[in-house]
Short mmCIF file of C-alpha atoms in Angstrom, two decimals:
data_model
loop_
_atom_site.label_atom_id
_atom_site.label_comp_id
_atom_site.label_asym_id
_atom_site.label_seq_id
_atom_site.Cartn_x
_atom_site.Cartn_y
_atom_site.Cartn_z
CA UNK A 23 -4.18 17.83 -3.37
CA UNK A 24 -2.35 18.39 0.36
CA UNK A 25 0.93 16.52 1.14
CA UNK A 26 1.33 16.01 4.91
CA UNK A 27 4.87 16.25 5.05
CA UNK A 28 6.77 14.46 8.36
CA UNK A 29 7.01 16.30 11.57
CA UNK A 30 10.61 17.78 12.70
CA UNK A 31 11.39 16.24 15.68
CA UNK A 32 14.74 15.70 17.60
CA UNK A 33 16.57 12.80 15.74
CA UNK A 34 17.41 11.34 18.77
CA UNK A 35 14.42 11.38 20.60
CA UNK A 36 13.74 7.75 18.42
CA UNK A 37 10.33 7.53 20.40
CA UNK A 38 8.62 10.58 19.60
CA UNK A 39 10.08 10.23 16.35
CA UNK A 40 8.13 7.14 15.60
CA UNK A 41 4.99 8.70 17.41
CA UNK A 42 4.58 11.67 14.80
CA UNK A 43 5.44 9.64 11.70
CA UNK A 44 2.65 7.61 13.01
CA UNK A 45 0.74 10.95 13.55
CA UNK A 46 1.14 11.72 9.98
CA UNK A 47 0.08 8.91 8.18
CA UNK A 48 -3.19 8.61 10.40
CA UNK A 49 -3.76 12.34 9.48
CA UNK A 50 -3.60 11.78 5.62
CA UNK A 51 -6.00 8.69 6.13
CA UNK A 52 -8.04 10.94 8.11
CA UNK A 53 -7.79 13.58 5.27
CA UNK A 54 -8.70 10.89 2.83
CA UNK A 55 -12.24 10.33 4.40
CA UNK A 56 -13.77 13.46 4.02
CA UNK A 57 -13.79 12.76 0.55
CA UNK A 58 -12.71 16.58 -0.29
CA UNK A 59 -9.43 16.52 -0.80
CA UNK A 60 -6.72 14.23 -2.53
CA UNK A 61 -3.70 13.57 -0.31
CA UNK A 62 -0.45 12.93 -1.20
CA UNK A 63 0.47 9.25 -0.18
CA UNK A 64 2.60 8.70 2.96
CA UNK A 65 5.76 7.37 0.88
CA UNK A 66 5.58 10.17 -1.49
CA UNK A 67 5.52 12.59 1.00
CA UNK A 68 7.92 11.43 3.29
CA UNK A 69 10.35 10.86 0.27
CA UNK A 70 9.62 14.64 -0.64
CA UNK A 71 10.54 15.57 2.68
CA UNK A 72 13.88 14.86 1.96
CA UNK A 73 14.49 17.63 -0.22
CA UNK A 74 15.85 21.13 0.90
CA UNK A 75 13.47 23.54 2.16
CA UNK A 76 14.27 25.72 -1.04
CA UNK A 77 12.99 23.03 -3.11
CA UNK A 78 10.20 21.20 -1.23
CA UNK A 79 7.69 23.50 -2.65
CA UNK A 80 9.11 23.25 -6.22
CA UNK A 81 8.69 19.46 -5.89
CA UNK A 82 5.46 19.88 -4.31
CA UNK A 83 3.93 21.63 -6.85
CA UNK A 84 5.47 18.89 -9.59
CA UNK A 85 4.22 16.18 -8.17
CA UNK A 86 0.86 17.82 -8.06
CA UNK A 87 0.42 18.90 -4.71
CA UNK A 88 -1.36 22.21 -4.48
CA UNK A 89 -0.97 22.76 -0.40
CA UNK A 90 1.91 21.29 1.86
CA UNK A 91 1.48 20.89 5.59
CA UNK A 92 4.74 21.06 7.54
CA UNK A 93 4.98 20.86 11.45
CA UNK A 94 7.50 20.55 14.26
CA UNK A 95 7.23 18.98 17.56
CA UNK A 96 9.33 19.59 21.13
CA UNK A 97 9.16 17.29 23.70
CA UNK A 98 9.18 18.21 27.28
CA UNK A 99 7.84 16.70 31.05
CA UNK A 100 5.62 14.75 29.20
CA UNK A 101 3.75 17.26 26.71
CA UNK A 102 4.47 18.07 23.43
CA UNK A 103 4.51 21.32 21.73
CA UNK A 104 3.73 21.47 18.09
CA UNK A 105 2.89 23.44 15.25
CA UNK A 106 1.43 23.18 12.09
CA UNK A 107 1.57 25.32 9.23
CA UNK A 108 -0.73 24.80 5.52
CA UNK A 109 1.37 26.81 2.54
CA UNK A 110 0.31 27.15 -1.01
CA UNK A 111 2.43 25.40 -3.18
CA UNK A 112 2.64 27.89 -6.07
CA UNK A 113 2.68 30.97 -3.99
CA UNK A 114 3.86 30.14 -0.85
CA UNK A 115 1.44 32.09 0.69
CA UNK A 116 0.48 30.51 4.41
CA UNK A 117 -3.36 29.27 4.90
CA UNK A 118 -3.57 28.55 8.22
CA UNK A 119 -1.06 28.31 11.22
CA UNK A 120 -1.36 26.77 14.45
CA UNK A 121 0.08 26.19 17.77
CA UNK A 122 -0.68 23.22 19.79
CA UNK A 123 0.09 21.57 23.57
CA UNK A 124 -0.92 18.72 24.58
CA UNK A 125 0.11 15.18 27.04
CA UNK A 126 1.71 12.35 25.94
CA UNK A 127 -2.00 10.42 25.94
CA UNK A 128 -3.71 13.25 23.97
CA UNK A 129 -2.02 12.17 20.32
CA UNK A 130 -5.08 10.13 18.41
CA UNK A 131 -7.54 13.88 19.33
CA UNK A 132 -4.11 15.85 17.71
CA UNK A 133 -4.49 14.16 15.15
CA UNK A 134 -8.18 14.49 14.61
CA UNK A 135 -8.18 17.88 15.00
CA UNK A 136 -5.24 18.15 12.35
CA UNK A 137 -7.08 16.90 9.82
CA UNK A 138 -9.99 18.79 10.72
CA UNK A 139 -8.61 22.28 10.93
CA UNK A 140 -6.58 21.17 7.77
CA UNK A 141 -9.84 20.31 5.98
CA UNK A 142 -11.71 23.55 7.35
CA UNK A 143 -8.95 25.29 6.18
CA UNK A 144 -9.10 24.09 2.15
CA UNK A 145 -12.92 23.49 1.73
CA UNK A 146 -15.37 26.57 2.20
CA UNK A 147 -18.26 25.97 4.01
CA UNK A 148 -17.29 22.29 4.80
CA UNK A 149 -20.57 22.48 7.24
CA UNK A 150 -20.14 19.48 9.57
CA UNK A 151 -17.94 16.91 8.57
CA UNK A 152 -17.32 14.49 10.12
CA UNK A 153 -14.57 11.77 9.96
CA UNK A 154 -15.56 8.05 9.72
CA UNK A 155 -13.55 6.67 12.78
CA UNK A 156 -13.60 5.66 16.58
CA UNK A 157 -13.91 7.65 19.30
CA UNK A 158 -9.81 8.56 20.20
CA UNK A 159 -8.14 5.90 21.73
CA UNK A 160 -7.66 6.57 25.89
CA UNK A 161 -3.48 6.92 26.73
CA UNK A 162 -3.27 3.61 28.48
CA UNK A 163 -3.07 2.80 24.51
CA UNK A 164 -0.47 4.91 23.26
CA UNK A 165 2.53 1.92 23.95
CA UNK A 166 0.14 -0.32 21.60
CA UNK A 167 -0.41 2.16 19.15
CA UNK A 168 3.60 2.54 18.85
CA UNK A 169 4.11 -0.90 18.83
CA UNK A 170 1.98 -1.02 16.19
CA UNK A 171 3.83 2.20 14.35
CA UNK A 172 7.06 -0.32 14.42
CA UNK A 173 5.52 -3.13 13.42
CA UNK A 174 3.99 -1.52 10.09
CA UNK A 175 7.85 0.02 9.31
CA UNK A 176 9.33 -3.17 9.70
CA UNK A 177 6.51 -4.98 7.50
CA UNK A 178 7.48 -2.29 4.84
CA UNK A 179 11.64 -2.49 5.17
CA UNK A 180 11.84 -5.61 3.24
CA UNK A 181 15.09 -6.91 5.36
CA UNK A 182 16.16 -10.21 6.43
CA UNK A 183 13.20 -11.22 9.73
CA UNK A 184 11.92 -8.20 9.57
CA UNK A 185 8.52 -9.67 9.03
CA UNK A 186 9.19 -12.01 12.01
CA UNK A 187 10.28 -8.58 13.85
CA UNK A 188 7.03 -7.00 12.87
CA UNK A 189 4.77 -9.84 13.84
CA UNK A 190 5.98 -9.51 17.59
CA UNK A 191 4.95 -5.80 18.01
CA UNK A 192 1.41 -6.40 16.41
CA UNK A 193 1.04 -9.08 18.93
CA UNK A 194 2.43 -6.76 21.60
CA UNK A 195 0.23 -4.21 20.62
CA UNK A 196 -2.72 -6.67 20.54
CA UNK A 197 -1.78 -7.75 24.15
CA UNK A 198 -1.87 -4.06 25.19
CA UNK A 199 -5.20 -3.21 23.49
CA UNK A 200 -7.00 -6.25 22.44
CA UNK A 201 -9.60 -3.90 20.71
CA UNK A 202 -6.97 -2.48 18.13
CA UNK A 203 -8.86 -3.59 14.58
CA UNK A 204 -5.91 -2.48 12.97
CA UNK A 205 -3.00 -4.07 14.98
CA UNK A 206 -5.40 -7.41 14.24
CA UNK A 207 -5.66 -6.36 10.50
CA UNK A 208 -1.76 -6.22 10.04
CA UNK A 209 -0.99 -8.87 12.49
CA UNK A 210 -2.91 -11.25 10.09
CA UNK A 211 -1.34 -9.51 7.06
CA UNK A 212 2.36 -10.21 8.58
CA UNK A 213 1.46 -14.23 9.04
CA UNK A 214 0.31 -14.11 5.52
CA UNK A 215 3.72 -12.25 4.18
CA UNK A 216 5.46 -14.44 6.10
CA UNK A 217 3.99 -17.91 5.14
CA UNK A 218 4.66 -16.71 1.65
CA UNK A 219 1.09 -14.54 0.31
CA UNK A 220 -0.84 -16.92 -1.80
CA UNK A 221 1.57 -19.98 -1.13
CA UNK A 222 0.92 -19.42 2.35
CA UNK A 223 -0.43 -22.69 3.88
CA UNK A 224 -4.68 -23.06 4.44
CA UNK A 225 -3.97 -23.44 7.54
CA UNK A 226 -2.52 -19.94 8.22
CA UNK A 227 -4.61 -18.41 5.19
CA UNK A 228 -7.86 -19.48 7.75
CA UNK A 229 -6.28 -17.91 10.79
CA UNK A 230 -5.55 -14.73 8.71
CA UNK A 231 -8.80 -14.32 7.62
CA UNK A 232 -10.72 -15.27 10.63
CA UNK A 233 -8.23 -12.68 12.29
CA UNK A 234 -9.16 -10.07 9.88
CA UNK A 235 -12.80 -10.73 10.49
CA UNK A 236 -12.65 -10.05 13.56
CA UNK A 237 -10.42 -6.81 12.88
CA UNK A 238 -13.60 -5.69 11.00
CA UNK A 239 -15.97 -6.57 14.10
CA UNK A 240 -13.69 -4.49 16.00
CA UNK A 241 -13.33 -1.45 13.54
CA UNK A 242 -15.84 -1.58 10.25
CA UNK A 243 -15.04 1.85 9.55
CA UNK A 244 -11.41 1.08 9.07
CA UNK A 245 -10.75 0.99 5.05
CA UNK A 246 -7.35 -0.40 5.59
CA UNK A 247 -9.05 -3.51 7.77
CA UNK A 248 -11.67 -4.32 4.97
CA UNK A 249 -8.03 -3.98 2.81
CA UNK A 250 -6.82 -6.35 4.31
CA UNK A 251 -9.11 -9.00 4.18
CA UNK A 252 -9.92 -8.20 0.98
CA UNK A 253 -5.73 -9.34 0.06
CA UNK A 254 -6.35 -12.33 1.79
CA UNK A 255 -9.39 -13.51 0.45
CA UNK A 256 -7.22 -13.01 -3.19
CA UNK A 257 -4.76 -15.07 -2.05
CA UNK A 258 -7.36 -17.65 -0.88
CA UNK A 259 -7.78 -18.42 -4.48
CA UNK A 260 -10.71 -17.34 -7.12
CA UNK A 261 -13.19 -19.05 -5.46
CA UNK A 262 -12.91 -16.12 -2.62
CA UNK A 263 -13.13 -13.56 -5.62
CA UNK A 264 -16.87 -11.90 -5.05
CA UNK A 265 -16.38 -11.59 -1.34
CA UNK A 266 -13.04 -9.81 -1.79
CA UNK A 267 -14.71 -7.90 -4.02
CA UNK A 268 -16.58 -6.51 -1.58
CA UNK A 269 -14.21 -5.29 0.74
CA UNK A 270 -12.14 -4.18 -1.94
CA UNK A 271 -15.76 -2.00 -2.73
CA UNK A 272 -16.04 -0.91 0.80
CA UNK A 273 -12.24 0.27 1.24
CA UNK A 274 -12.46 2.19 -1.61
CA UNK A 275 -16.22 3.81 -0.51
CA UNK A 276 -14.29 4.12 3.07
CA UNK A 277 -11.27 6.72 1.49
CA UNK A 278 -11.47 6.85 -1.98
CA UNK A 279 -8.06 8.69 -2.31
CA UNK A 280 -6.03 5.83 -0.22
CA UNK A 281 -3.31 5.19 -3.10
CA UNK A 282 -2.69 1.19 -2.22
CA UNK A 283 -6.35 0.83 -1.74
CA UNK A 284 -6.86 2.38 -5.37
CA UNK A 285 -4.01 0.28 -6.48
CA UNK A 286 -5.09 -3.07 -4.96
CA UNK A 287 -8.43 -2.52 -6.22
CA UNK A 288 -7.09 -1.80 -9.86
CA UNK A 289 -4.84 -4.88 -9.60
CA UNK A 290 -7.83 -6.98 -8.54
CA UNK A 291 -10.23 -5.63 -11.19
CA UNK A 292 -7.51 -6.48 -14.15
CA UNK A 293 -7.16 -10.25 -12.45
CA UNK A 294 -11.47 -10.14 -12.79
CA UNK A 295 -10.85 -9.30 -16.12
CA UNK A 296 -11.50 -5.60 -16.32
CA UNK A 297 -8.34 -4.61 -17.30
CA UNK A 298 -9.25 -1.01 -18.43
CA UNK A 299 -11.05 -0.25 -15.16
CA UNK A 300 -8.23 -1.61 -13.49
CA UNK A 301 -5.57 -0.21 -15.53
CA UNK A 302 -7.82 3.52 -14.31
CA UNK A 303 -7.51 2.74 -10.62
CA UNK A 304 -3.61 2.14 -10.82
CA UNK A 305 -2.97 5.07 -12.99
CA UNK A 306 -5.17 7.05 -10.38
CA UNK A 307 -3.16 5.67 -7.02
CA UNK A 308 0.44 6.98 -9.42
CA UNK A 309 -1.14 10.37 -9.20
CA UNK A 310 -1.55 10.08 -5.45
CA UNK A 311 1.91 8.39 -4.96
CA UNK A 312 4.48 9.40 -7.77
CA UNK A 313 7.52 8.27 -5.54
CA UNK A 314 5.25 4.75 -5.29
CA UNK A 315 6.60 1.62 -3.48
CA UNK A 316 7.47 -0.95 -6.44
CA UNK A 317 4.86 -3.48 -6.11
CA UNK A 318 2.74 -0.70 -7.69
CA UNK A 319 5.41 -1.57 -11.00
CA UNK A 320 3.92 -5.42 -11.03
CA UNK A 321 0.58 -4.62 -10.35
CA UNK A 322 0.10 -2.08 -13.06
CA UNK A 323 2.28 -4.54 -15.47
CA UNK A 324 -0.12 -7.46 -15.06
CA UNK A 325 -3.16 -5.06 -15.28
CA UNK A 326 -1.08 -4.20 -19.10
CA UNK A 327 -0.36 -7.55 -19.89
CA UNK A 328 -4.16 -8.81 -19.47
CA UNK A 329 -5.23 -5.55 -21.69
CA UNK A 330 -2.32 -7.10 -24.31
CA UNK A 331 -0.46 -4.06 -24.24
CA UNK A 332 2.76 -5.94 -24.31
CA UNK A 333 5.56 -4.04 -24.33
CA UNK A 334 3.83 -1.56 -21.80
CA UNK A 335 3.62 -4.22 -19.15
CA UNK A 336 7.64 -5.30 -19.68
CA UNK A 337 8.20 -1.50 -18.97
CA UNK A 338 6.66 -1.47 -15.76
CA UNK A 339 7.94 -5.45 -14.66
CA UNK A 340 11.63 -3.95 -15.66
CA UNK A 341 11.11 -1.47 -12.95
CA UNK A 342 11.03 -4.15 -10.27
CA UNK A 343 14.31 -4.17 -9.01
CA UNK A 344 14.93 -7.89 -7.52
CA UNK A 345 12.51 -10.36 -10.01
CA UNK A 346 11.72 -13.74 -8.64
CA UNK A 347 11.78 -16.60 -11.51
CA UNK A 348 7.84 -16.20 -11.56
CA UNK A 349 8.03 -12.73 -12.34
CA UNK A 350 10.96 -13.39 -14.86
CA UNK A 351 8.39 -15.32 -16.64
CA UNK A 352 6.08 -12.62 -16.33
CA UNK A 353 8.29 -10.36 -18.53
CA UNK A 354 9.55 -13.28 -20.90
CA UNK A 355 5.83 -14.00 -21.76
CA UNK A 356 5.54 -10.15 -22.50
CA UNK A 357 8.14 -9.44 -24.62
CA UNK A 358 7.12 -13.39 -26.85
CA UNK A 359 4.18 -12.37 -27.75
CA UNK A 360 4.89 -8.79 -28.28
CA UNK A 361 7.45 -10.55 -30.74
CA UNK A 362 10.86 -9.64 -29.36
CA UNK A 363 12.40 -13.39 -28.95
CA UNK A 364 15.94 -12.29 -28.17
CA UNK A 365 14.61 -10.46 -24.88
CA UNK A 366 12.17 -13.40 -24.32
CA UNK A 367 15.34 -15.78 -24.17
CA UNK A 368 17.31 -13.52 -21.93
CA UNK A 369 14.34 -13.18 -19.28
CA UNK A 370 13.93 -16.77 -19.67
CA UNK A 371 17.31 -17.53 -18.51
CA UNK A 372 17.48 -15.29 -16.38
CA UNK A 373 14.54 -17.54 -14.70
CA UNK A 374 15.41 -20.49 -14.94
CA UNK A 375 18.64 -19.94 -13.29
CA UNK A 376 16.89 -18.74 -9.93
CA UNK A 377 14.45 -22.03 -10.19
CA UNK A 378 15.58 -24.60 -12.78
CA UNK A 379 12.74 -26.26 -11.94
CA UNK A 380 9.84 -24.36 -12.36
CA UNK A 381 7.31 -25.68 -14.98
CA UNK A 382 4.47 -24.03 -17.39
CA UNK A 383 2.33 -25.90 -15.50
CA UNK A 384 3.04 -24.46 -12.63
CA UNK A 385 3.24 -20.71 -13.50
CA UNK A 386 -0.05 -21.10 -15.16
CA UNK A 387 -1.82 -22.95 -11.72
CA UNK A 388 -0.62 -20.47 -9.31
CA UNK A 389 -2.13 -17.50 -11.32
CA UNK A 390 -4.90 -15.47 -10.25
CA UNK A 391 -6.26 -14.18 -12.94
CA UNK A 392 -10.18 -15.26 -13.51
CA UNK A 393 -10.59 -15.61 -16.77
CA UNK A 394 -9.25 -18.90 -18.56
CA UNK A 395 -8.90 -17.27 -22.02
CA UNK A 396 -6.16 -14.33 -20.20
CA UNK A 397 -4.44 -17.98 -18.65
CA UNK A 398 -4.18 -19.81 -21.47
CA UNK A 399 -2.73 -16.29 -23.47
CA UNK A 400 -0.62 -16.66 -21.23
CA UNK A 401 0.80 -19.95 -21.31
CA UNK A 402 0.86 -19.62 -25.37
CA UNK A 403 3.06 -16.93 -24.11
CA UNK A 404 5.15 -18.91 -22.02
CA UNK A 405 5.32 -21.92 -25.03
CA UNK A 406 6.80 -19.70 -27.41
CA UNK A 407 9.52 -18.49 -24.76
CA UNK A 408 10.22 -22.12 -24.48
CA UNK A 409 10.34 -22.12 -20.66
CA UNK A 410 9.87 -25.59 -20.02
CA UNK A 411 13.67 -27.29 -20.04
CA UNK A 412 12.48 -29.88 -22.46
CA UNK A 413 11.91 -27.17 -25.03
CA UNK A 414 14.09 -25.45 -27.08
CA UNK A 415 14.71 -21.86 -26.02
CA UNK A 416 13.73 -19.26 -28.05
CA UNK A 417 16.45 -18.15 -31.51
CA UNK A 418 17.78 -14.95 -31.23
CA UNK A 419 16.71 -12.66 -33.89
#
């Protein structure tokens, strides 16, 4: 496994800042597609960047991350000068070292040839490989492709309009280069976050998959497009299930070692009712990303509580660290029937106070899960918690 740690640029140069972040996250998705190497996810890595330089290795090597790539970048009239450097975790003993210098337009072929050289580099006679994407974008592009770089940070920052925020670069970036598959892709992602993910309206659940279609057209060797799609067609509802599952398949046949991917996929398996298989995925995607965003902590709870390995899936839903009343119910229902009714009761009030008015009923409706018997578990779950207001809560033991 390589972790592509973030360039070191000039903190105040915010532009070229967000231009290599960018470059390193396209670089482990390009690493991820020759199918030869595990990469450290892009959150991991950046949040093992922050350690001294004493200890990156240390923490490198912990997290299970044989070889760490580290680079730095100057800016000057218009070119960049950067260089790359592999290390061995364990020994610290350099691989391969390079020096590069290129225009502001020549970024997508640095990046290419990153992950190339990086590959080259780790794998012995790699022969010709070849990396699934487009040709590199011309530099007429490069103000899309950083709008686009924003937009995805703000769609991750989970402030107040930040979704809003993110929408307009995506469309920005759109209007710059109206072939972008993935500026599409995320642009139809951020309507769907915004109108709420599977409470989103029809109407807007259509546009986003029409748009994501069409990201596809544009780019069908894009994993994180056929991701995409593959999300909304889950939120469409179970009737949508086999044709997610097919982008969900071809993501995961596109890079096999992207960590949401793996854990998307897992989460959607467990909801089909493969809860082991999906339960193997998420585990899988932790290895990739230790230092994991915490939807990961919901996702591998439900995959737990639909293999009835109760008190394993309240573990991971305690890890969330702001619970919505449905996911307050989530945990009550876990720790009912694993038979601990004084932590059912508190979780239960705990949800009820957020929404006083949220029913059973409606809990059990606005599930995904396929399979009636895992609903209906479920809501015998939620009846013993004594959710609904005309029921006694649970006695305290």
């Amino acid at each position: 496994m390589v972790a592509i740690l973030p360039f070191q640029v000039d903190p105040a140069d915010s532009a070229t800042k967000a231009l290599f972040d960018g470059a390193v996250e396209e670089i482990t998705n390009a690493l991820s597609y020759f199918k030869t190497v595990a990469v450290l996810a892009r959150h991991s890595a950046f949040a093992l960047a922050q350690h001294s330089s004493d200890d990156i290795r240390a923490t490198a090597e912990r997290l299970g991350a044989d070889y760490v790539a580290e680079g730095s970048v100057e800016a000057a009239d218009g070119e960049y000068s950067a260089r790359v450097v592999l290390t061995e975790s364990a020994s610290g003993r350099r691989v391969w070292a390079q020096n590069f210098t290129f225009a502001r337009g020549e970024i997508f072929a640095f990046q290419t040839i990153v992950a190339q050289r990086v590959v080259t580099a780790l794998v012995a006679n790699i022969e010709s490989a070849v990396m699934r994407r487009g040709l590199p974008a011309p530099a007429a592009n490069v103000e899309a492709y950083l709008h686009f770089l924003r937009g995805k940070e703000l769609l991750r920052s989970y402030g107040e309009r930040v979704n809003q925020e993110a929408r307009a670069h995506f469309l920005k970036a759109i209007e710059l280069d109206p072939r972008s598959g993935l500026a599409h892709a995320y642009l139809a992602l951020a309507e769907v976050i915004i109108g709420g993910y599977a409470d989103a309206s029809r109407a807007v659940l259509d546009q986003a998959r029409d748009r994501a279609l069409h990201a596809i057209a544009l780019s069908p060797d894009e994993a994180r497009c056929h991701r995409i799609l593959a999300l909304i067609l889950l939120y469409r509802g179970r009737d949508e299930y086999d044709a997610a599952e097919k982008h969900f398949a071809r993501a995961l046949d596109l890079n096999p070692y992207d960590a949401d991917t793996l854990a998307q996929t897992g989460f959607f398996r467990a909801l089909r009712g493969d809860g082991e298989a999906g339960l193997a995925l998420l585990d899988k995607a932790v290895q990739l990303n230790p230092m994991h965003p915490t939807w990961y902590y919901y996702d591998r709870g439900e995959a737990l509580l639909i293999l009835s390995r109760y008190r394993e899936a309240a573990a991971s839903f305690s890890c969330l660290p702001r619970k919505s009343a449905w996911q307050w119910a989530r945990l009550a229902t876990c720790y009912a029937l694993a038979g601990d009714a004084r932590k059912a009761s508190a979780c239960v009030r705990e949800g009820r106070a957020l929404e006083p008015d949220l029913t059973i009923a409606q809990i059990i409706s606005e599930m995904r899960m396929e399979r009636s018997e895992d609903r209906e578990r479920i809501r015998g779950g939620l009846e013993l918690t004594g959710w609904d207001a005309n029921r006694p809560p649970l006695a305290k033991n």
